[in-house]
Amino acid sequence: MLPAPTPGTPAAAPAAGGFAVVDVETTGRSPWRHRVVEVAVVLLDEGLRPEAEFCTLLDPAGPVGPTHVHRIAQADVEGAPRFREIAPRLLELLAGRVLVGHHVTCDHAFLDREFARIGVVLPSVPLLCTMRLARAHLSEAGGFGLAACAEAAGLGRFPAHTALGDARATAGLLRHCLGAPSCPPDDWAAPLREAARVPWPRLGRARSRTSGTDVPVLRREAPYGQRPPGAQPPAAVPTRAGAMDSSA
C-alpha cells in the first residue's frame, strides 16, 4: 500500500548550480501520446554531493499504463497531484543545473512535453547521459541498461522502475563515471558552466488547491537500505508540492 499524502512545509530549493538527476515513470513510450505518472529529482552540487530529493506520483488524467513495468496501479494515483500542480516546484529544482538521466533524452522529452501542455517552454539546457558515460567509462558492464551499469559500478541493488530508486541509482552511476581516470574534468565542467547561464521560466506557487486542501506529494519510498553502499541521505526532502495560481 502506498503512503497517504504527507502534509508539511515546503523546503526551500538549494541554490542553483550542480546537477539535477531525473527519472520519470510513464503511461507509455510516446511523450506526445502518453503522460508522466511518477517523477523524481535528485539534486547534486558541483562536487557531486547530494543536496535534496523530490519525488511524487502524478495523476495522469487517464490510465496509468504498464503496471507490470512500473508497478503503479490506478488506485495508487487517486489524490495524487496533476503535473501542473508540481510544475512550479520542478522548475525551481531544475533551474541552473545540468539535467542528468540514464538515456536522458527520454526523460527530457517527457518533461518537455508535460511543460508544453501547460504553456511553459523549457529552455535549451545541457544534458548528461549516464548511459553514454557508462559506454565510455564502464567497459566492464555486461550491458548498458541501468541495472547492469549499477551492478558493474558496484552500486548494489536498487528498486528498479521506481522514479526515486532509478534516480538515486543514476546519481550513483554519475559519480562513478565522472570519477573514472578515463573521464577528463572538462567533460562535465563545461556543461556546469553552460547550465549556470541558462535563463529559466518561473511559475507562482500556491499553498493549496481551489478546494482549500494542501497540494499533496504522494510518494513511493525507495528504501534507504537499498542505497548504494556508503551513500548518505540528502540534506533535505521537500514534502509538499507547489501549485500554479488558478490565474496562471
Short mmCIF file of C-alpha atoms in Angstrom, two decimals:
data_model
loop_
_atom_site.label_atom_id
_atom_site.label_comp_id
_atom_site.label_asym_id
_atom_site.label_seq_id
_atom_site.Cartn_x
_atom_site.Cartn_y
_atom_site.Cartn_z
CA MET A 1 0.00 0.00 0.00
CA LEU A 2 1.34 3.42 -0.94
CA PRO A 3 1.57 6.09 1.78
CA ALA A 4 -1.06 8.75 2.11
CA PRO A 5 -0.23 12.31 1.04
CA THR A 6 2.15 13.85 3.55
CA PRO A 7 1.43 17.39 4.75
CA GLY A 8 4.25 19.70 5.66
CA THR A 9 6.07 22.92 4.91
CA PRO A 10 7.93 23.02 1.59
CA ALA A 11 11.70 23.16 1.92
CA ALA A 12 13.48 25.93 0.07
CA ALA A 13 15.23 24.78 -3.09
CA PRO A 14 19.03 24.63 -2.79
CA ALA A 15 20.95 27.32 -4.61
CA ALA A 16 21.04 26.75 -8.38
CA GLY A 17 24.14 25.05 -9.72
CA GLY A 18 25.24 21.46 -9.98
CA PHE A 19 23.26 18.52 -11.33
CA ALA A 20 19.59 17.55 -11.39
CA VAL A 21 19.30 13.79 -11.82
CA VAL A 22 15.84 12.99 -13.11
CA ASP A 23 13.75 9.92 -13.76
CA VAL A 24 10.16 9.55 -14.89
CA GLU A 25 7.79 6.61 -14.97
CA THR A 26 5.22 6.98 -17.73
CA THR A 27 1.96 5.59 -19.07
CA GLY A 28 3.65 4.58 -22.34
CA ARG A 29 6.58 5.26 -24.64
CA SER A 30 5.44 8.35 -26.54
CA PRO A 31 5.87 11.81 -24.96
CA TRP A 32 3.15 13.05 -27.32
CA ARG A 33 0.54 10.39 -26.55
CA HIS A 34 1.45 9.33 -23.01
CA ARG A 35 1.89 11.03 -19.65
CA VAL A 36 4.26 11.09 -16.69
CA VAL A 37 2.85 9.09 -13.78
CA GLU A 38 5.81 9.47 -11.39
CA VAL A 39 8.73 11.89 -11.31
CA ALA A 40 11.84 12.10 -9.15
CA VAL A 41 14.68 14.59 -8.95
CA VAL A 42 17.91 14.05 -7.02
CA LEU A 43 20.00 17.21 -6.68
CA LEU A 44 23.80 17.04 -6.53
CA ASP A 45 26.08 20.01 -6.06
CA GLU A 46 29.05 20.69 -8.32
CA GLY A 47 31.15 18.32 -6.21
CA LEU A 48 28.55 15.56 -6.76
CA ARG A 49 27.42 15.68 -3.12
CA PRO A 50 23.68 15.04 -2.51
CA GLU A 51 21.65 18.14 -1.68
CA ALA A 52 17.95 17.25 -1.89
CA GLU A 53 15.35 14.94 -3.35
CA PHE A 54 11.87 15.40 -4.70
CA CYS A 55 9.52 12.61 -5.74
CA THR A 56 5.81 12.17 -6.28
CA LEU A 57 3.28 10.06 -8.10
CA LEU A 58 1.17 12.04 -10.55
CA ASP A 59 -2.42 11.76 -11.69
CA PRO A 60 -2.12 11.27 -15.47
CA ALA A 61 -5.83 12.04 -16.01
CA GLY A 62 -6.25 8.64 -17.62
CA PRO A 63 -4.95 5.06 -17.50
CA VAL A 64 -1.63 4.56 -15.68
CA GLY A 65 -0.33 2.28 -18.42
CA PRO A 66 2.03 -0.70 -17.93
CA THR A 67 1.53 -1.58 -14.27
CA HIS A 68 3.58 -4.74 -14.85
CA VAL A 69 6.60 -2.48 -15.51
CA HIS A 70 6.30 0.40 -13.05
CA ARG A 71 4.03 -1.37 -10.53
CA ILE A 72 1.75 1.65 -10.23
CA ALA A 73 -1.94 0.75 -10.12
CA GLN A 74 -4.80 3.07 -11.00
CA ALA A 75 -5.86 3.29 -7.35
CA ASP A 76 -2.36 4.39 -6.36
CA VAL A 77 -2.68 7.76 -8.12
CA GLU A 78 -6.02 8.69 -6.57
CA GLY A 79 -5.45 12.02 -4.85
CA ALA A 80 -2.04 12.50 -6.46
CA PRO A 81 -1.21 15.93 -7.89
CA ARG A 82 -1.56 16.75 -11.57
CA PHE A 83 1.64 17.75 -13.34
CA ARG A 84 0.56 21.41 -13.45
CA GLU A 85 0.42 21.44 -9.64
CA ILE A 86 4.03 20.37 -9.13
CA ALA A 87 5.40 22.19 -12.20
CA PRO A 88 6.48 25.32 -10.24
CA ARG A 89 8.50 23.17 -7.84
CA LEU A 90 10.13 21.25 -10.68
CA LEU A 91 11.18 24.48 -12.38
CA GLU A 92 12.82 25.64 -9.15
CA LEU A 93 14.70 22.35 -8.79
CA LEU A 94 15.93 22.14 -12.37
CA ALA A 95 16.91 25.78 -12.90
CA GLY A 96 20.62 26.42 -13.35
CA ARG A 97 21.56 22.73 -13.34
CA VAL A 98 22.80 20.13 -15.78
CA LEU A 99 19.99 17.68 -16.46
CA VAL A 100 21.15 14.09 -15.92
CA GLY A 101 19.42 10.82 -16.68
CA HIS A 102 20.01 7.29 -17.88
CA HIS A 103 19.01 7.74 -21.53
CA VAL A 104 18.34 11.34 -20.55
CA THR A 105 16.81 12.34 -23.88
CA CYS A 106 13.78 10.20 -23.00
CA ASP A 107 13.25 11.76 -19.56
CA HIS A 108 13.82 15.22 -21.03
CA ALA A 109 11.33 14.63 -23.84
CA PHE A 110 8.56 13.65 -21.41
CA LEU A 111 9.25 16.61 -19.13
CA ASP A 112 9.45 18.99 -22.08
CA ARG A 113 6.08 17.78 -23.36
CA GLU A 114 4.41 17.94 -19.94
CA PHE A 115 5.54 21.54 -19.52
CA ALA A 116 4.40 22.36 -23.06
CA ARG A 117 0.89 21.14 -22.18
CA ILE A 118 0.64 23.89 -19.56
CA GLY A 119 2.15 26.54 -21.83
CA VAL A 120 5.70 26.53 -20.44
CA VAL A 121 8.64 26.31 -22.84
CA LEU A 122 11.69 24.67 -21.29
CA PRO A 123 14.98 26.34 -22.20
CA SER A 124 17.72 24.52 -24.06
CA VAL A 125 19.82 23.03 -21.27
CA PRO A 126 22.95 20.86 -21.20
CA LEU A 127 22.15 17.17 -20.83
CA LEU A 128 24.39 14.48 -19.40
CA CYS A 129 23.52 10.86 -20.14
CA THR A 130 24.84 8.19 -17.78
CA MET A 131 24.24 5.53 -20.43
CA ARG A 132 26.70 7.29 -22.73
CA LEU A 133 29.09 7.86 -19.85
CA ALA A 134 28.94 4.16 -18.98
CA ARG A 135 29.73 3.18 -22.56
CA ALA A 136 32.83 5.36 -22.40
CA HIS A 137 34.00 4.74 -18.84
CA LEU A 138 32.45 1.44 -17.68
CA SER A 139 33.67 -1.07 -20.23
CA GLU A 140 33.22 -3.95 -17.81
CA ALA A 141 29.42 -3.59 -17.87
CA GLY A 142 27.66 -6.59 -19.36
CA GLY A 143 25.01 -4.27 -20.78
CA PHE A 144 24.11 -0.61 -20.60
CA GLY A 145 20.70 -0.68 -19.01
CA LEU A 146 20.64 1.00 -15.61
CA ALA A 147 20.59 -2.26 -13.62
CA ALA A 148 23.59 -3.69 -15.50
CA CYS A 149 25.55 -0.46 -15.17
CA ALA A 150 24.78 -0.13 -11.45
CA GLU A 151 25.94 -3.71 -10.89
CA ALA A 152 29.18 -3.16 -12.83
CA ALA A 153 29.83 0.03 -10.85
CA GLY A 154 29.34 -1.84 -7.56
CA LEU A 155 26.38 0.28 -6.53
CA GLY A 156 24.32 -2.55 -5.10
CA ARG A 157 20.66 -3.39 -5.63
CA PHE A 158 18.00 -0.72 -6.01
CA PRO A 159 14.22 -0.67 -6.55
CA ALA A 160 14.21 -0.51 -10.35
CA HIS A 161 11.34 1.15 -12.20
CA THR A 162 10.52 3.43 -9.31
CA ALA A 163 11.37 7.01 -10.19
CA LEU A 164 13.25 7.68 -6.97
CA GLY A 165 15.06 4.34 -6.99
CA ASP A 166 16.21 4.86 -10.58
CA ALA A 167 17.20 8.49 -9.95
CA ARG A 168 19.27 7.54 -6.91
CA ALA A 169 21.00 4.75 -8.87
CA THR A 170 21.64 7.15 -11.76
CA ALA A 171 23.18 9.66 -9.36
CA GLY A 172 25.49 6.94 -8.03
CA LEU A 173 26.42 5.93 -11.57
CA LEU A 174 27.15 9.55 -12.45
CA ARG A 175 29.58 9.84 -9.53
CA HIS A 176 31.25 6.56 -10.53
CA CYS A 177 31.71 7.52 -14.18
CA LEU A 178 32.84 11.10 -13.58
CA GLY A 179 35.36 9.79 -11.05
CA ALA A 180 36.90 7.37 -13.55
CA PRO A 181 40.51 8.12 -14.59
CA SER A 182 39.36 7.98 -18.22
CA CYS A 183 36.91 10.86 -17.69
CA PRO A 184 38.60 14.29 -18.08
CA PRO A 185 37.15 17.08 -15.89
CA ASP A 186 36.19 19.15 -18.92
CA ASP A 187 33.60 16.53 -19.82
CA TRP A 188 31.41 17.84 -17.03
CA ALA A 189 32.91 21.21 -16.05
CA ALA A 190 31.84 22.76 -19.34
CA PRO A 191 28.17 21.67 -19.02
CA LEU A 192 28.09 23.10 -15.49
CA ARG A 193 29.25 26.48 -16.74
CA GLU A 194 26.76 26.41 -19.57
CA ALA A 195 23.86 25.44 -17.29
CA ALA A 196 24.56 28.34 -14.95
CA ARG A 197 23.98 30.82 -17.80
CA VAL A 198 20.61 29.46 -18.97
CA PRO A 199 17.58 31.62 -18.01
CA TRP A 200 14.64 29.59 -16.69
CA PRO A 201 10.94 30.41 -16.56
CA ARG A 202 9.20 30.70 -13.20
CA LEU A 203 5.69 29.92 -12.07
CA GLY A 204 3.92 31.20 -8.97
CA ARG A 205 3.44 28.58 -6.25
CA ALA A 206 0.13 28.21 -4.45
CA ARG A 207 -0.21 26.78 -0.96
CA SER A 208 -3.40 24.85 -1.70
CA ARG A 209 -5.88 23.65 -4.27
CA THR A 210 -9.03 25.60 -5.03
CA SER A 211 -10.79 23.32 -2.53
CA GLY A 212 -8.54 24.73 0.20
CA THR A 213 -6.65 21.48 0.74
CA ASP A 214 -2.87 21.28 0.51
CA VAL A 215 -1.34 20.18 -2.76
CA PRO A 216 -0.14 16.69 -1.85
CA VAL A 217 3.03 14.82 -2.58
CA LEU A 218 2.26 11.13 -2.97
CA ARG A 219 5.49 9.24 -2.70
CA ARG A 220 6.62 5.67 -3.22
CA GLU A 221 9.63 5.30 -0.96
CA ALA A 222 12.81 3.76 -2.33
CA PRO A 223 14.14 2.34 0.96
CA TYR A 224 17.33 3.87 2.31
CA GLY A 225 18.51 0.30 2.92
CA GLN A 226 18.73 -0.10 -0.84
CA ARG A 227 21.04 2.86 -1.35
CA PRO A 228 24.48 2.20 -2.79
CA PRO A 229 26.98 1.29 -0.05
CA GLY A 230 28.26 4.36 1.77
CA ALA A 231 25.72 6.73 0.26
CA GLN A 232 24.24 9.28 2.66
CA PRO A 233 20.66 10.54 2.76
CA PRO A 234 20.19 14.00 1.19
CA ALA A 235 20.10 17.10 3.33
CA ALA A 236 16.51 18.00 2.51
CA VAL A 237 13.44 16.22 1.24
CA PRO A 238 10.58 18.57 0.28
CA THR A 239 7.22 17.23 1.44
CA ARG A 240 4.68 19.49 -0.22
CA ALA A 241 4.41 20.42 -3.86
CA GLY A 242 3.78 23.93 -5.12
CA ALA A 243 0.88 24.57 -7.45
CA MET A 244 0.25 27.26 -10.02
CA ASP A 245 -2.10 30.04 -9.12
CA SER A 246 -5.52 29.46 -10.60
CA SER A 247 -4.97 32.65 -12.59
CA ALA A 248 -1.73 31.40 -14.17
#
